[in-house]
C-alpha atoms as a PDB file:
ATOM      1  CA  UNK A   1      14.016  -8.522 -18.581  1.00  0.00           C
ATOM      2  CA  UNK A   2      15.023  -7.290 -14.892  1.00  0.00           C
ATOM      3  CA  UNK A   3      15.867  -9.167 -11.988  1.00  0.00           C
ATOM      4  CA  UNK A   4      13.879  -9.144  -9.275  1.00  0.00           C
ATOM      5  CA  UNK A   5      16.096  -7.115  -7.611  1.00  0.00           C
ATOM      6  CA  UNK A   6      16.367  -4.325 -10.136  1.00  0.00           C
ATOM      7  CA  UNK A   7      12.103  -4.183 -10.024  1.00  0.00           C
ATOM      8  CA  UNK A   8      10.518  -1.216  -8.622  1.00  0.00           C
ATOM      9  CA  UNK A   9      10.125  -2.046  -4.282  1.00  0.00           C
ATOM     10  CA  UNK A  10       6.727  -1.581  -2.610  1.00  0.00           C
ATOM     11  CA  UNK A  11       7.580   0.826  -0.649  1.00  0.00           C
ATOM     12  CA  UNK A  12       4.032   1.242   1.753  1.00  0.00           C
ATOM     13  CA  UNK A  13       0.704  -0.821   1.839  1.00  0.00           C
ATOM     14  CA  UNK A  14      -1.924   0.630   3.703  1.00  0.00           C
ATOM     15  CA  UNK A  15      -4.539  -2.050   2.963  1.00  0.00           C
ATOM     16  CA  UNK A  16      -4.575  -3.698   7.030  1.00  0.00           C
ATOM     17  CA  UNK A  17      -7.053  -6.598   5.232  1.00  0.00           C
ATOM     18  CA  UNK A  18      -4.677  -8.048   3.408  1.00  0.00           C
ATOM     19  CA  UNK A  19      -2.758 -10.865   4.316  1.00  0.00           C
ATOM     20  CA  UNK A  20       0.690  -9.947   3.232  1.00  0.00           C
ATOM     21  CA  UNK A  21       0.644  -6.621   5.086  1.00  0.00           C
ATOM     22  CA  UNK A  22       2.762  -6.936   8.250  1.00  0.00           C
ATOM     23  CA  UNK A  23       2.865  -3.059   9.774  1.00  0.00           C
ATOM     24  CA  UNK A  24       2.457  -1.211   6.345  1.00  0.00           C
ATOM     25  CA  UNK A  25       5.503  -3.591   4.600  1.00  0.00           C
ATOM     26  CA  UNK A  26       4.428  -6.442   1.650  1.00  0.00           C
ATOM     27  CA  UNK A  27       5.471  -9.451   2.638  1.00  0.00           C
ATOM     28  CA  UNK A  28       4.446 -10.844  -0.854  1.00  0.00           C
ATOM     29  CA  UNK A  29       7.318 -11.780  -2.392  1.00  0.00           C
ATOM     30  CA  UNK A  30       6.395  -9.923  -5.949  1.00  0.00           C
ATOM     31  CA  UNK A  31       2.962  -8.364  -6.668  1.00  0.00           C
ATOM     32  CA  UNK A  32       1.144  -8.105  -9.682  1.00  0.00           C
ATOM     33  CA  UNK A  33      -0.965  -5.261 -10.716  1.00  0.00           C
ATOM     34  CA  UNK A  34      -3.863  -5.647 -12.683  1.00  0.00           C
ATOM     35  CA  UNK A  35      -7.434  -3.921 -12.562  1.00  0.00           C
ATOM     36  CA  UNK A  36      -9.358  -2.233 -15.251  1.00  0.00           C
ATOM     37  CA  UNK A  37      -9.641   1.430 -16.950  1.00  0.00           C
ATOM     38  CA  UNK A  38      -8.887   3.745 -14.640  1.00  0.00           C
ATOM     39  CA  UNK A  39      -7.967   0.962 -11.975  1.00  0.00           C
ATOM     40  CA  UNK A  40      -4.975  -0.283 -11.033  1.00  0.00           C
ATOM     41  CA  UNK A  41      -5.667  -3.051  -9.006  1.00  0.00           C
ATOM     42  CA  UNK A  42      -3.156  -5.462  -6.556  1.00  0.00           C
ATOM     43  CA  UNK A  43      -3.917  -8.779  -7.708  1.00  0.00           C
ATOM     44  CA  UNK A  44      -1.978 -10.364  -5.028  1.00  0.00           C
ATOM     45  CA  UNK A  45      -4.320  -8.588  -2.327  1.00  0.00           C
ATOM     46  CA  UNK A  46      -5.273 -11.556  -0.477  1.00  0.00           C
ATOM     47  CA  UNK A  47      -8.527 -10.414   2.208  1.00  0.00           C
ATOM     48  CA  UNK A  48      -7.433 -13.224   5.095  1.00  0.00           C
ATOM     49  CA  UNK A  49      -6.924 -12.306   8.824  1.00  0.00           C
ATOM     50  CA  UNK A  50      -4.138 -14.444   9.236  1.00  0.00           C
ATOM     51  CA  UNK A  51      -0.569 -13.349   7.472  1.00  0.00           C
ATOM     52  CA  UNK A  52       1.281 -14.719   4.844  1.00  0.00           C
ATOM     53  CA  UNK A  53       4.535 -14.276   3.018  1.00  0.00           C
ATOM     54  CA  UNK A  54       7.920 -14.217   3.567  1.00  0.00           C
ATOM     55  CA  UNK A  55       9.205 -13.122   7.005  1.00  0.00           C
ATOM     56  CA  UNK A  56      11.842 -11.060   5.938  1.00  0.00           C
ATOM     57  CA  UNK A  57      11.096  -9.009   2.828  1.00  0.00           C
ATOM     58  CA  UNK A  58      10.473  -6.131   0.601  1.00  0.00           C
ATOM     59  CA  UNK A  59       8.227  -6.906  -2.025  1.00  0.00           C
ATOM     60  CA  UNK A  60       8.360  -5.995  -5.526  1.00  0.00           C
ATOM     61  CA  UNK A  61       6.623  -5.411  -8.861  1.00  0.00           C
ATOM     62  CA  UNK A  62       6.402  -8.643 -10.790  1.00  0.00           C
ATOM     63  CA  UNK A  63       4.097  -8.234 -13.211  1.00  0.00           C
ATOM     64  CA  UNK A  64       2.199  -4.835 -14.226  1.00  0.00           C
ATOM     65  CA  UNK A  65      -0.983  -5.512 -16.660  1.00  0.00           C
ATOM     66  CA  UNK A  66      -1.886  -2.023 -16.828  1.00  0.00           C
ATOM     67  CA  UNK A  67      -0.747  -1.359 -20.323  1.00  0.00           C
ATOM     68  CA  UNK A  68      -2.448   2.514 -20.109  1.00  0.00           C
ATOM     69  CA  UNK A  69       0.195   3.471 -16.907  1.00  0.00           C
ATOM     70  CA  UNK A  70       2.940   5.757 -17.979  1.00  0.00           C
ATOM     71  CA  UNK A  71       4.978   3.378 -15.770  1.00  0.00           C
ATOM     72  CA  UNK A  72       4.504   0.372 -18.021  1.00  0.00           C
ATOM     73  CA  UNK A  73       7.316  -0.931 -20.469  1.00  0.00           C
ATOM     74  CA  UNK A  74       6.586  -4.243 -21.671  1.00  0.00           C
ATOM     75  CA  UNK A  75       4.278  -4.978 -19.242  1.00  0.00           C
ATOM     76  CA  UNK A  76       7.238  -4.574 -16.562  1.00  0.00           C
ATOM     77  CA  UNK A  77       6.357  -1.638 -14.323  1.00  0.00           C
ATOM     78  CA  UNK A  78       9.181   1.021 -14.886  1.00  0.00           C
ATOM     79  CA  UNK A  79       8.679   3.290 -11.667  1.00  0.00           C
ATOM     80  CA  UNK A  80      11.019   3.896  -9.192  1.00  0.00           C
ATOM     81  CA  UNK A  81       9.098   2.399  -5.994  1.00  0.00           C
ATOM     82  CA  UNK A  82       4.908   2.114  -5.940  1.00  0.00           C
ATOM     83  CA  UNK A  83       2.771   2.613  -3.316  1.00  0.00           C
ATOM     84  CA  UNK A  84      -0.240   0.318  -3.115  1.00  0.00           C
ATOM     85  CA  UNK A  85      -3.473   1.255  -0.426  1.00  0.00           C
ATOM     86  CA  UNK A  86      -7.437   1.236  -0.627  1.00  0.00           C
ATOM     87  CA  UNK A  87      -9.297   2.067  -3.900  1.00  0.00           C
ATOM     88  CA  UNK A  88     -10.970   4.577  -4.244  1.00  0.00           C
ATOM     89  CA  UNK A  89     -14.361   2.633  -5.085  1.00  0.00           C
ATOM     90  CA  UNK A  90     -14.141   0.340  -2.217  1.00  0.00           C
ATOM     91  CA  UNK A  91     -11.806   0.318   0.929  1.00  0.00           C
ATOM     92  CA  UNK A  92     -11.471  -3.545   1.019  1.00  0.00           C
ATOM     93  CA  UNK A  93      -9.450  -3.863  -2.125  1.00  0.00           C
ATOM     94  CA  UNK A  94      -5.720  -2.636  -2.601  1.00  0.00           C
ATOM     95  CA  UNK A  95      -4.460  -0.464  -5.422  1.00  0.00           C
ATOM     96  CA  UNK A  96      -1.250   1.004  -7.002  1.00  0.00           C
ATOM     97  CA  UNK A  97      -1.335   4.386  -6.082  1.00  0.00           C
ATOM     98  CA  UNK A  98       1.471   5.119  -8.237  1.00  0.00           C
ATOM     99  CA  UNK A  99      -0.651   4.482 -11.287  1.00  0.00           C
ATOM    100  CA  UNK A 100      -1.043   7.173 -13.361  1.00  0.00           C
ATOM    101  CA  UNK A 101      -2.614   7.065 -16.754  1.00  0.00           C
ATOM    102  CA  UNK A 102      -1.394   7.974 -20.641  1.00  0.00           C
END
């Protein structure tokens, strides 16, 4: 088990809707990244006009469900950094771009 301080940073979100993005930063404490086949979702992605989180932060990877992303090892995402912006299906949901499948 990491720290939280050894856990990949999120670098970038590009998702303006959600409530933890303060200029492009996550101000989430941890995220955690869920989503289905061929979707790596950010299940913290909160849609609220008003912001949230902690003032002074870089967020991190808490939790990765994606079990099919090269980047998981025991459900702990293993990558470097992630970025996390709009899905591809539908703008008003955040995903980890740095999902890549098996």
């Amino acid at each position: 088990m990491s720290t939280l301080m050894e856990m990949p940073e999120v670098t970038e979100c590009t998702v303006e809707g959600c409530g933890y993005n303060h200029d492009h930063g996550c101000h989430a404490g941890a995220v955690t990244i869920a989503g289905h086949t061929g979707d790596a979702a950010c299940a913290t992605f909160i849609p609220l006009s008003s912001k949230g989180g902690l003032e002074k932060v870089v967020a991190h990877v808490g939790a990765c469900q994606r079990g099919d992303c090269v980047h998981n090892s025991d459900l702990e995402c293993a990558a470097t950094a992630i970025r996390v912006g709009p899905g591809p299906d539908d703008e008003s949901h955040a995903d980890c771009l740095t999902y890549a499948h098996h």
